[in-house]
Short mmCIF file of C-alpha atoms in Angstrom, two decimals:
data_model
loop_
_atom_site.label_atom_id
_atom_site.label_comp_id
_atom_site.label_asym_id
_atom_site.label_seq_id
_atom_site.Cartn_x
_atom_site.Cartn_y
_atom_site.Cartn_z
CA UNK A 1 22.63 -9.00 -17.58
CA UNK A 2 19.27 -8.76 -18.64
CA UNK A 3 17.32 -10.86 -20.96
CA UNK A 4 14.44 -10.04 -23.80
CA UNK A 5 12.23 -12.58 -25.49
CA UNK A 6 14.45 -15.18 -23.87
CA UNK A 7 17.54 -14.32 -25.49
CA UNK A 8 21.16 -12.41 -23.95
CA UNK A 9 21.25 -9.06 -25.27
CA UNK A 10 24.81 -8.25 -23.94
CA UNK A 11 26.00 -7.98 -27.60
CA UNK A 12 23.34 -5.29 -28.21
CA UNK A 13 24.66 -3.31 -24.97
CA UNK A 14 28.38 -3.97 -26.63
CA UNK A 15 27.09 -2.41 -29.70
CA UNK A 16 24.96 0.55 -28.36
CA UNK A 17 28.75 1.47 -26.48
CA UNK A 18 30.43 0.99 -30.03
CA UNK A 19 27.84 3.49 -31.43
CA UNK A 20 27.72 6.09 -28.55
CA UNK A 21 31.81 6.21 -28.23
CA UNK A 22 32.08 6.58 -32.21
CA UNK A 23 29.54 9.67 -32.06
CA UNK A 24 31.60 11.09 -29.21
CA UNK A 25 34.77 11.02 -31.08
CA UNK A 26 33.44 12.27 -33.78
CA UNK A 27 31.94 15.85 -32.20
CA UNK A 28 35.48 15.68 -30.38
CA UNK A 29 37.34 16.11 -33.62
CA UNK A 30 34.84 18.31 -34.91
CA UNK A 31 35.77 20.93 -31.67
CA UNK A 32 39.55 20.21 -31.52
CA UNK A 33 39.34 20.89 -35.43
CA UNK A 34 37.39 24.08 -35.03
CA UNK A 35 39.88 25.27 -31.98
CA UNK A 36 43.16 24.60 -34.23
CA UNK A 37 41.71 26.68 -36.98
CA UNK A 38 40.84 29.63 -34.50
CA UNK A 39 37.41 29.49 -36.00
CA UNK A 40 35.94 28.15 -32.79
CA UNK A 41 34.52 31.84 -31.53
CA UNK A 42 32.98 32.64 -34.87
CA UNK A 43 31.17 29.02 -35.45
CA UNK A 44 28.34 27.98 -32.79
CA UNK A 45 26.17 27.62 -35.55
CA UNK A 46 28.29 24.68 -37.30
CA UNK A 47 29.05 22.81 -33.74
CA UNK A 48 25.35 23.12 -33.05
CA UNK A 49 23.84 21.88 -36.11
CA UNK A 50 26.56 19.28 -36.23
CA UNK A 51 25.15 18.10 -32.13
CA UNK A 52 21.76 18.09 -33.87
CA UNK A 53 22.56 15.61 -36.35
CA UNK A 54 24.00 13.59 -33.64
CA UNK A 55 21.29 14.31 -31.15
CA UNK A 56 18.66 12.00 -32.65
CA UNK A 57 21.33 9.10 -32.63
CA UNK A 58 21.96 9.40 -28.81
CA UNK A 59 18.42 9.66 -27.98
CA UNK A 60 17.97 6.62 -29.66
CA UNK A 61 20.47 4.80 -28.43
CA UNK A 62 19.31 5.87 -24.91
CA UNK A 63 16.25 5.10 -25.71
CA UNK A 64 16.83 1.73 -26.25
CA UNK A 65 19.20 0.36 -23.42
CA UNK A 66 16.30 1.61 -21.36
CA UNK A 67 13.38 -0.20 -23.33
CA UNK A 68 16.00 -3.16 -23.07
CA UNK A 69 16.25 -2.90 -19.11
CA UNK A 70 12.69 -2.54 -18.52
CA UNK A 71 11.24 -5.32 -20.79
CA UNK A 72 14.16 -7.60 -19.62
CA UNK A 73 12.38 -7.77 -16.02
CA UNK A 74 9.87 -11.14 -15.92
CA UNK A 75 9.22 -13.42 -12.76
CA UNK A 76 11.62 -16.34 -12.22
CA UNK A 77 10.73 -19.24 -10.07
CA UNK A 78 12.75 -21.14 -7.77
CA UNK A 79 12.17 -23.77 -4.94
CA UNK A 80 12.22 -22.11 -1.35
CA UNK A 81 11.88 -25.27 0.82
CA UNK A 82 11.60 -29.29 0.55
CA UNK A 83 13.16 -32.09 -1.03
CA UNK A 84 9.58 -33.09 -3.02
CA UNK A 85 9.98 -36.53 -1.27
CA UNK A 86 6.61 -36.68 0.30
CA UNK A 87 7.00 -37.73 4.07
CA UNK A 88 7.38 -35.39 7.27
CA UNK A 89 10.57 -33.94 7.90
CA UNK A 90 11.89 -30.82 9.90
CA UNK A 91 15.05 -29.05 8.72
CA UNK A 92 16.39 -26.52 6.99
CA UNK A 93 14.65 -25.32 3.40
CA UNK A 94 16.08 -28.26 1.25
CA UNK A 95 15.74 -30.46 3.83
CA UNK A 96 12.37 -30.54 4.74
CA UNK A 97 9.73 -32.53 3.45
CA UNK A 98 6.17 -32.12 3.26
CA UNK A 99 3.02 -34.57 2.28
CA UNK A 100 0.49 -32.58 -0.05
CA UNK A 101 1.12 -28.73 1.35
CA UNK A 102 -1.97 -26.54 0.20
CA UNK A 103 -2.82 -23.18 2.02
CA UNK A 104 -0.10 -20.98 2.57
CA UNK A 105 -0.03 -17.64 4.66
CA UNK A 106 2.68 -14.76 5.49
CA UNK A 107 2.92 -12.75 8.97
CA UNK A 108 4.20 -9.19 9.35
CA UNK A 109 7.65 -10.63 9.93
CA UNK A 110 8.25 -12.94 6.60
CA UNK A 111 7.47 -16.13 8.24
CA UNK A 112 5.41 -18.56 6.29
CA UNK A 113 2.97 -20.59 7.58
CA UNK A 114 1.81 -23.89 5.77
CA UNK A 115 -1.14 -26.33 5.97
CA UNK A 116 0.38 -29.81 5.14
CA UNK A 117 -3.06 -31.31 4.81
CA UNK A 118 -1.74 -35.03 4.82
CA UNK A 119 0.73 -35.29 7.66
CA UNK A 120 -2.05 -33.39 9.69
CA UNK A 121 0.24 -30.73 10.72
CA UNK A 122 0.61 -26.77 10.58
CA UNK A 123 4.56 -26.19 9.65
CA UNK A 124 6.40 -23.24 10.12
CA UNK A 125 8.81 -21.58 7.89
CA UNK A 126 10.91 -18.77 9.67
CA UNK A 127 13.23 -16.26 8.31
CA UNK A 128 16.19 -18.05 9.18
CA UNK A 129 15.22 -20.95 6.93
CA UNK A 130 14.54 -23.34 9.17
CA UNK A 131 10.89 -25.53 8.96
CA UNK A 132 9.20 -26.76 11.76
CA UNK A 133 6.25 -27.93 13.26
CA UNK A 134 4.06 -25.67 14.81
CA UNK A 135 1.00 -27.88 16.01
CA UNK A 136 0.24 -31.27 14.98
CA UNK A 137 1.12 -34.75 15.57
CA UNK A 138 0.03 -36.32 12.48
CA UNK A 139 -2.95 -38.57 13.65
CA UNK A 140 -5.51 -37.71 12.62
CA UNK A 141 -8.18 -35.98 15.48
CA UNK A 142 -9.39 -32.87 16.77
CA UNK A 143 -7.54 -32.17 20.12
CA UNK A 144 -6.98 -28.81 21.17
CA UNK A 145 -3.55 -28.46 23.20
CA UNK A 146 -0.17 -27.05 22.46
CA UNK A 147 1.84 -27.96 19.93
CA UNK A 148 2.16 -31.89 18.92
CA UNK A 149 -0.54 -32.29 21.35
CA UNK A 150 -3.05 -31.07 19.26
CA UNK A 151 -4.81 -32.57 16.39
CA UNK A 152 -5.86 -32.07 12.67
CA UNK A 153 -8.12 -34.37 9.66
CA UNK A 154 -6.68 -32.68 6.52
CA UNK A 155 -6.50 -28.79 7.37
CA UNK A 156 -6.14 -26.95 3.77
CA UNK A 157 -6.33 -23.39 4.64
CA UNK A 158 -4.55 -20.87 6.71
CA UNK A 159 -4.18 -17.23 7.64
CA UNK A 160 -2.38 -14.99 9.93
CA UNK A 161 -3.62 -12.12 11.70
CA UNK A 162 -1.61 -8.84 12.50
CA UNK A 163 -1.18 -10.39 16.13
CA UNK A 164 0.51 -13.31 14.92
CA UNK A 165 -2.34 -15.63 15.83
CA UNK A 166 -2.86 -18.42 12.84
CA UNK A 167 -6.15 -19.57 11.84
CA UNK A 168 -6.88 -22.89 10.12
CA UNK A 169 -10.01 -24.57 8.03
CA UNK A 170 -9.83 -28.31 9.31
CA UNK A 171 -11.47 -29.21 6.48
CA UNK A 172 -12.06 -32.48 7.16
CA UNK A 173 -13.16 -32.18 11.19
CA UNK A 174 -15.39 -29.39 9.71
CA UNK A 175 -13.36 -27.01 12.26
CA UNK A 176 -11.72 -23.66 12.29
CA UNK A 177 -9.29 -23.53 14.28
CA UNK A 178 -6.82 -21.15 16.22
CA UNK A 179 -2.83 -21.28 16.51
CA UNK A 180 -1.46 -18.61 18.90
CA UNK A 181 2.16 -17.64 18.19
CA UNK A 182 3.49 -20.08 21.33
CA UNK A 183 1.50 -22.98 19.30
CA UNK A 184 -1.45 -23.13 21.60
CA UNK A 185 -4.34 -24.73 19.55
CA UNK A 186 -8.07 -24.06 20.20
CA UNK A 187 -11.15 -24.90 18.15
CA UNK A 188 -12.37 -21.34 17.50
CA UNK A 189 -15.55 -22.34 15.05
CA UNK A 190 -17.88 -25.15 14.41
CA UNK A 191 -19.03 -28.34 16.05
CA UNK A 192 -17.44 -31.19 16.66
CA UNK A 193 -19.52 -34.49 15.91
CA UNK A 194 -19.44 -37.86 17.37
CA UNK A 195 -19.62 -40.99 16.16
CA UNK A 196 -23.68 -41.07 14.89
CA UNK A 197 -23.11 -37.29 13.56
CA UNK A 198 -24.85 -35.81 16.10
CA UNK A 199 -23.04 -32.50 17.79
CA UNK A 200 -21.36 -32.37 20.60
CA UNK A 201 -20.80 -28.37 21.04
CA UNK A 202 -24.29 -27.52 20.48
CA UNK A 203 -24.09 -23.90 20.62
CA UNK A 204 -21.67 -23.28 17.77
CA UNK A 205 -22.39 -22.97 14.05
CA UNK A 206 -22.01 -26.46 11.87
CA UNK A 207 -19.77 -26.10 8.96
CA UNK A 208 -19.21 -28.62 6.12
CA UNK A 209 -15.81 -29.09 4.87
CA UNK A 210 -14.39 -26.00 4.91
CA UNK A 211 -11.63 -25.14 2.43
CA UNK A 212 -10.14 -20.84 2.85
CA UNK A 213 -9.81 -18.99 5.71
CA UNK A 214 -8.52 -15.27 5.96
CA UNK A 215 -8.30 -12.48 8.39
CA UNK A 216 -8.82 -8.51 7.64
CA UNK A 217 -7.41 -6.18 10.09
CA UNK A 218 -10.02 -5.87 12.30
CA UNK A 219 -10.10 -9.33 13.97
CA UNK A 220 -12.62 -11.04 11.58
CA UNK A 221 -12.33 -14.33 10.08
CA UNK A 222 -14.18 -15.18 6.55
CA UNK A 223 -14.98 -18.77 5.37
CA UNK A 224 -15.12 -20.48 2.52
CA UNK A 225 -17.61 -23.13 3.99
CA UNK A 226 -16.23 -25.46 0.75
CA UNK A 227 -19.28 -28.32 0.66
CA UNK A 228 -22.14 -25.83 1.97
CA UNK A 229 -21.03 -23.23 -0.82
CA UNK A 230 -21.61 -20.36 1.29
CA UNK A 231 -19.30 -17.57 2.31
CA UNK A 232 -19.60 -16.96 6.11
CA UNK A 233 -17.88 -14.32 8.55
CA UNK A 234 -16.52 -14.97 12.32
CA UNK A 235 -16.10 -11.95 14.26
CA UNK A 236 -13.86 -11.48 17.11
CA UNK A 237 -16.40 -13.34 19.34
CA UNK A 238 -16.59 -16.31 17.77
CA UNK A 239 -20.39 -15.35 16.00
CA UNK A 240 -20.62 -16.63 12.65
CA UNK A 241 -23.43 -15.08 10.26
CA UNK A 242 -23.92 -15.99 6.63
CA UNK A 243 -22.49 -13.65 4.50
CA UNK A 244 -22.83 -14.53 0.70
CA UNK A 245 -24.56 -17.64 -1.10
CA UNK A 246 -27.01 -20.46 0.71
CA UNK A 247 -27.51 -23.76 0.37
CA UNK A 248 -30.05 -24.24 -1.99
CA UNK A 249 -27.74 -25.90 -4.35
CA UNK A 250 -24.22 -24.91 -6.52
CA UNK A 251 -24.97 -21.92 -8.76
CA UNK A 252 -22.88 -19.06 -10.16
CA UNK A 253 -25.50 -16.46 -9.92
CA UNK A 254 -24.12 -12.82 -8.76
CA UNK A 255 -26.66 -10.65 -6.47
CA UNK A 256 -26.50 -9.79 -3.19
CA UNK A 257 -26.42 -12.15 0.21
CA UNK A 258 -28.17 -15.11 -0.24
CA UNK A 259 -29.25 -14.46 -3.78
CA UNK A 260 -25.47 -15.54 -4.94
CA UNK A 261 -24.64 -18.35 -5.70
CA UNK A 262 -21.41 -20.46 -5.18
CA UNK A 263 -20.30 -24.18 -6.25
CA UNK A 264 -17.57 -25.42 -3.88
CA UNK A 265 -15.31 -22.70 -3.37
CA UNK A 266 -11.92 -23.24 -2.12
CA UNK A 267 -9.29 -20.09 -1.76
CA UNK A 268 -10.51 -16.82 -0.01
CA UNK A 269 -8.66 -13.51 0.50
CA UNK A 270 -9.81 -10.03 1.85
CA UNK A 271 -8.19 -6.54 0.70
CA UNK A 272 -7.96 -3.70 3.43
CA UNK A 273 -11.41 -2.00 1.80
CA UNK A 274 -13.14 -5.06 3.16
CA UNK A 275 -13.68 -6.95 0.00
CA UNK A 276 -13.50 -10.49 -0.26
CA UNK A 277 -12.32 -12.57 -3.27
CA UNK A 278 -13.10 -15.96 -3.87
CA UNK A 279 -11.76 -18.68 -6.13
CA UNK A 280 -14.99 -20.28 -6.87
CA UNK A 281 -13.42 -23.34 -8.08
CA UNK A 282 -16.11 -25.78 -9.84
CA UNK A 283 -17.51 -22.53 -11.46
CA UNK A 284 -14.22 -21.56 -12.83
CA UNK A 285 -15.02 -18.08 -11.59
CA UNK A 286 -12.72 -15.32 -9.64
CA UNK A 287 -15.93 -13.73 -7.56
CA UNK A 288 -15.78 -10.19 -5.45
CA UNK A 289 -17.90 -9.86 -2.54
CA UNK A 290 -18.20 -5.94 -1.62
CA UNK A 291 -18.64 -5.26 1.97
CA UNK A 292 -22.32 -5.01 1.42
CA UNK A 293 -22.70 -8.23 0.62
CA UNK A 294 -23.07 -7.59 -3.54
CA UNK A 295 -20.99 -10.19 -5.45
CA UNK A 296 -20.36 -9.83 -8.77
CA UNK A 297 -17.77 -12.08 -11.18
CA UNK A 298 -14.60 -10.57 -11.51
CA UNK A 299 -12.78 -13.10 -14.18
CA UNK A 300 -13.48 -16.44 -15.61
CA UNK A 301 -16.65 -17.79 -16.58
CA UNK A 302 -18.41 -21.45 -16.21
CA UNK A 303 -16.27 -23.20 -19.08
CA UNK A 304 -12.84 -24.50 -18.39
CA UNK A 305 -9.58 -23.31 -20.06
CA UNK A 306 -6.80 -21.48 -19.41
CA UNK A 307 -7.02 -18.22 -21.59
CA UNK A 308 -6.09 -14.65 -20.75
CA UNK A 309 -7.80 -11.84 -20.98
CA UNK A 310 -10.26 -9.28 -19.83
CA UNK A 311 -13.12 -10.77 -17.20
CA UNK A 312 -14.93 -13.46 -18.54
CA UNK A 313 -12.70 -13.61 -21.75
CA UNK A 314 -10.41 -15.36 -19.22
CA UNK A 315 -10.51 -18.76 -18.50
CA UNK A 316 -9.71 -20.78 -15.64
CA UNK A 317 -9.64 -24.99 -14.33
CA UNK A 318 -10.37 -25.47 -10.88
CA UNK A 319 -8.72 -22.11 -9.22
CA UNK A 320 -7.87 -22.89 -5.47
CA UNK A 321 -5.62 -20.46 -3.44
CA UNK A 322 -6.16 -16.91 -4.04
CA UNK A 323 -4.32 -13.58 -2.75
CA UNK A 324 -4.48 -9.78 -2.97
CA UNK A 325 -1.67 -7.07 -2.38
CA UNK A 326 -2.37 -3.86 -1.19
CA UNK A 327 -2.45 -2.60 -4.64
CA UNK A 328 -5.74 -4.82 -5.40
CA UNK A 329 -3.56 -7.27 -7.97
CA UNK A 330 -4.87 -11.03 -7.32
CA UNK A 331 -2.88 -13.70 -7.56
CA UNK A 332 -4.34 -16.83 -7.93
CA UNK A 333 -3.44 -20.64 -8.24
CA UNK A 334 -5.06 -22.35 -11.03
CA UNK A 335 -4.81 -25.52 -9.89
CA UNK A 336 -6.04 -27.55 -12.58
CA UNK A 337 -3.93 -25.69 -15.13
CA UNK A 338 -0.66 -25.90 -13.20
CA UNK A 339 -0.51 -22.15 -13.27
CA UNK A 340 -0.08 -18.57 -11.63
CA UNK A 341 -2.03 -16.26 -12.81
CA UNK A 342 -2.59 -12.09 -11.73
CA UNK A 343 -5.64 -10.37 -11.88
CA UNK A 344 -5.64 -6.31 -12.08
CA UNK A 345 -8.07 -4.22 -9.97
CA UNK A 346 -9.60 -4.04 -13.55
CA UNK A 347 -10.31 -7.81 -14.02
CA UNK A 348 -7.88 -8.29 -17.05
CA UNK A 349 -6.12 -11.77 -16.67
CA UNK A 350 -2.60 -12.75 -17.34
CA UNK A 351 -0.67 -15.96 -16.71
CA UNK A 352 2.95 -15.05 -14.68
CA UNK A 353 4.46 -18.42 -14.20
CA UNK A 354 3.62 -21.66 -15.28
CA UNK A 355 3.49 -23.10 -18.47
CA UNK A 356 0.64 -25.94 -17.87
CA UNK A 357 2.22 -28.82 -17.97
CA UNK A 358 2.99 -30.73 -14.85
CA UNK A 359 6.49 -30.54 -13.60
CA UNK A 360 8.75 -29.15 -10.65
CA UNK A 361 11.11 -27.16 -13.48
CA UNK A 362 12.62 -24.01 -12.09
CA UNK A 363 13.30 -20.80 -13.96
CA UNK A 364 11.69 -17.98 -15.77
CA UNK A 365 7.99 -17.03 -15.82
CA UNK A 366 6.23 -19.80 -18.63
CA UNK A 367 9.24 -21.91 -18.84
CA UNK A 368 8.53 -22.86 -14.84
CA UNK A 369 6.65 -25.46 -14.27
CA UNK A 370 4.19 -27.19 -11.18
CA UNK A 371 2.04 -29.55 -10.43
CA UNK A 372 -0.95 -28.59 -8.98
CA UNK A 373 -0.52 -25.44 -7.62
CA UNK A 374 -2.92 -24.71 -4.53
CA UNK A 375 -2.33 -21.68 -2.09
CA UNK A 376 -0.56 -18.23 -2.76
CA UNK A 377 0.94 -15.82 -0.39
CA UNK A 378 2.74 -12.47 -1.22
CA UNK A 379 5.25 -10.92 1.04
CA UNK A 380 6.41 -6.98 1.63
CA UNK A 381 8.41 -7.03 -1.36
CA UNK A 382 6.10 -8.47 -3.87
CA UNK A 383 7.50 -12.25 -4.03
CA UNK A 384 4.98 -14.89 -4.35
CA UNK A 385 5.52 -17.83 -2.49
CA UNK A 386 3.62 -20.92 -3.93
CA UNK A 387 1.91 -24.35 -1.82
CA UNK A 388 2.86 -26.95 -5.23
CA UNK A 389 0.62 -29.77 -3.65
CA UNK A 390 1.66 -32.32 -5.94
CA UNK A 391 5.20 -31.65 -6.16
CA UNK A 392 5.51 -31.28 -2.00
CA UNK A 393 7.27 -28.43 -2.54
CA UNK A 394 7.37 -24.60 -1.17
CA UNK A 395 8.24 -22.50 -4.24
CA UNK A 396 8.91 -18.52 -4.80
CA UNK A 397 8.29 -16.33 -7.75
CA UNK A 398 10.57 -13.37 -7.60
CA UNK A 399 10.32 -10.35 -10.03
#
């Protein structure tokens, strides 16, 4: 049963049936009648201008049951894992708790993977519905090792590569860091510093508090290096070059390289052309980076709000988690707006789920509600699964 503007629209169905199976009685009678009078050889012409008048009818009818079915489709939001309580807790999807959950990321088999930035832990959610723990013991550090042997300070983003290997921003240990699929944890960028700041793995780039990570098919890991608001690349090998914006200072200039500017950008996703998008978050801005370094403003501008519309018509508050599908739509958490919103390859903005007021109310599209929305992920089949920091909750959009 479908729905239109909110409301049932079974009775409509009932009487679109009424209509079509009076019509159809009607030309009935109008045949039998012409065979009992033995005038059905010699009148085509009536019977067809008699269809005629009936034709438009039908069509219309038609017309309208499938206006009615396509119109009735909207996103509907539900809660796919934890019990909001905010603690650490393995289990199955309702069972589970989390502890302010922000990046989010989907493998090539369904299963989610989570950054639960304050139980200092990487969770796992696998097709079977059951969460675990995939590395982390909750103290804070910056141990490499498997599993709970390793250590996190606040991770807040994460992506999967087509190998299965999961890559983390450890925001707060300045790290990025790599999660094999058997949970083996090694520090795969940056510098760890001791106690007087000074760094202890010389020969690797410094990075300062950063917030996205994510993978393209080729092996190569981009950076949103948060606090230094620069973009940066990692290639297979570990080298890390500068890719867009420096750190002369927060701007929201578009140009190319170093002539952009950024001002602490969080959420970071990469299409399979090799562009980059970037929820500049403090600039309110949805940037594009091409892979020739040119970045331009896709959506949003410098002033807060929450408007749709076409590129900088839209408005945004503190976007954080951001992600494309293979079509080039964006999806993107506005965080300080408590909504979803979806960006076409064209830049117009429009607002899926959400209805800005905090909350943890499930249901259709802008009658949903969260609180605080950070990462995104999109699976095969289009459904949008949600990091609601606030709420501690794992959420899905389904159209």
């Amino acid at each position: 049963m479908r729905r239109v503007g909110g409301r049932c629209i079974a009775e409509i169905y009932h009487v679109i049936a009424i209509l079509l199976k009076a019509v159809t009685i009607r030309i009935s009678y109008r045949i039998n009648l012409l065979l009992e009078q033995e005038y059905f050889r010699f009148n085509f012409r009536k019977l067809f201008i008699h269809l005629r008048m009936k034709l438009p009818v039908l069509l219309s009818a038609l017309l309208f049951v499938i206006a009615c079915k396509n119109t009735g489709k909207y996103p509907v939001v539900s809660t796919f894992a934890g019990n909001g309580i905010m603690k650490w807790a393995d289990g199955k999807t309702a069972e589970a708790s989390f502890a302010n959950l922000m990046g989010i990321a989907i493998d090539n088999a369904g299963n989610l993977y989570i950054a639960d930035s304050h139980n200092n832990r990487i969770r796992k959610i696998s097709l079977d519905g059951n969460v675990t723990t995939l590395a982390g013991n909750g103290t804070v550090g910056s141990l490499d090792g498997k599993g709970a042997s390793a250590s996190f300070f606040y991770p807040t983003g994460v992506a999967v590569d087509k190998k299965g290997n999961v890559y983390v921003a450890d925001t707060h240990n300045s790290l990025i860091r790599k999660i094999s699929p058997d949970g083996m944890v090694t520090t795969f960028a940056g510098r760890r510093a001791d106690s007087s700041n000074r760094g202890v793995d010389s020969s690797s780039a410094r990075f300062d508090n950063p917030a996205g990570v994510a993978v393209d098919t080729n092996g190569n890991v981009y950076v949103s290096d948060w606090a230094n608001d620069i973009i940066r690349k990692i290639d297979s090998y570990g080298k890390v070059e500068n890719i867009a914006g420096s750190t002369g200072g927060p701007g929201a200039k578009d140009g190319t390289g170093s002539s952009a500017s950024f001002y602490l950008p969080w959420g970071i996703a990469v299409d399979m052309a090799g562009n980059i998008y970037v929820a500049d978050s403090y600039n309110n801005m949805i940037r594009k980076i091409s892979p020739d370094g040119v970045v331009v403003t896709l959506a949003g501008s410098k002033a807060s709000g929450s408007s749709d519309g076409q590129g900088a018509k839209a408005s945004f508050l503190h976007p954080a988690g951001i992600a494309v599908t293979k079509a080039g739509d964006l999806y993107v958490a506005d965080m300080g707006n408590h909504k979803i919103r979806k960006i076409s390859p064209g830049g117009f903005v429009t607002t899926i789920a959400g209805n800005g007021l905090r909350g943890a109310t499930n249901g259709r599209d802008t009658m949903a509600s969260f609180y605080k929305p950070y990462g995104v992920a999109i699976d095969k089949d289009g459904s949008i699964y949600v990091a609601d920091y606030q709420n501690n909750l794992v959420r899905k959009i389904s159209f």
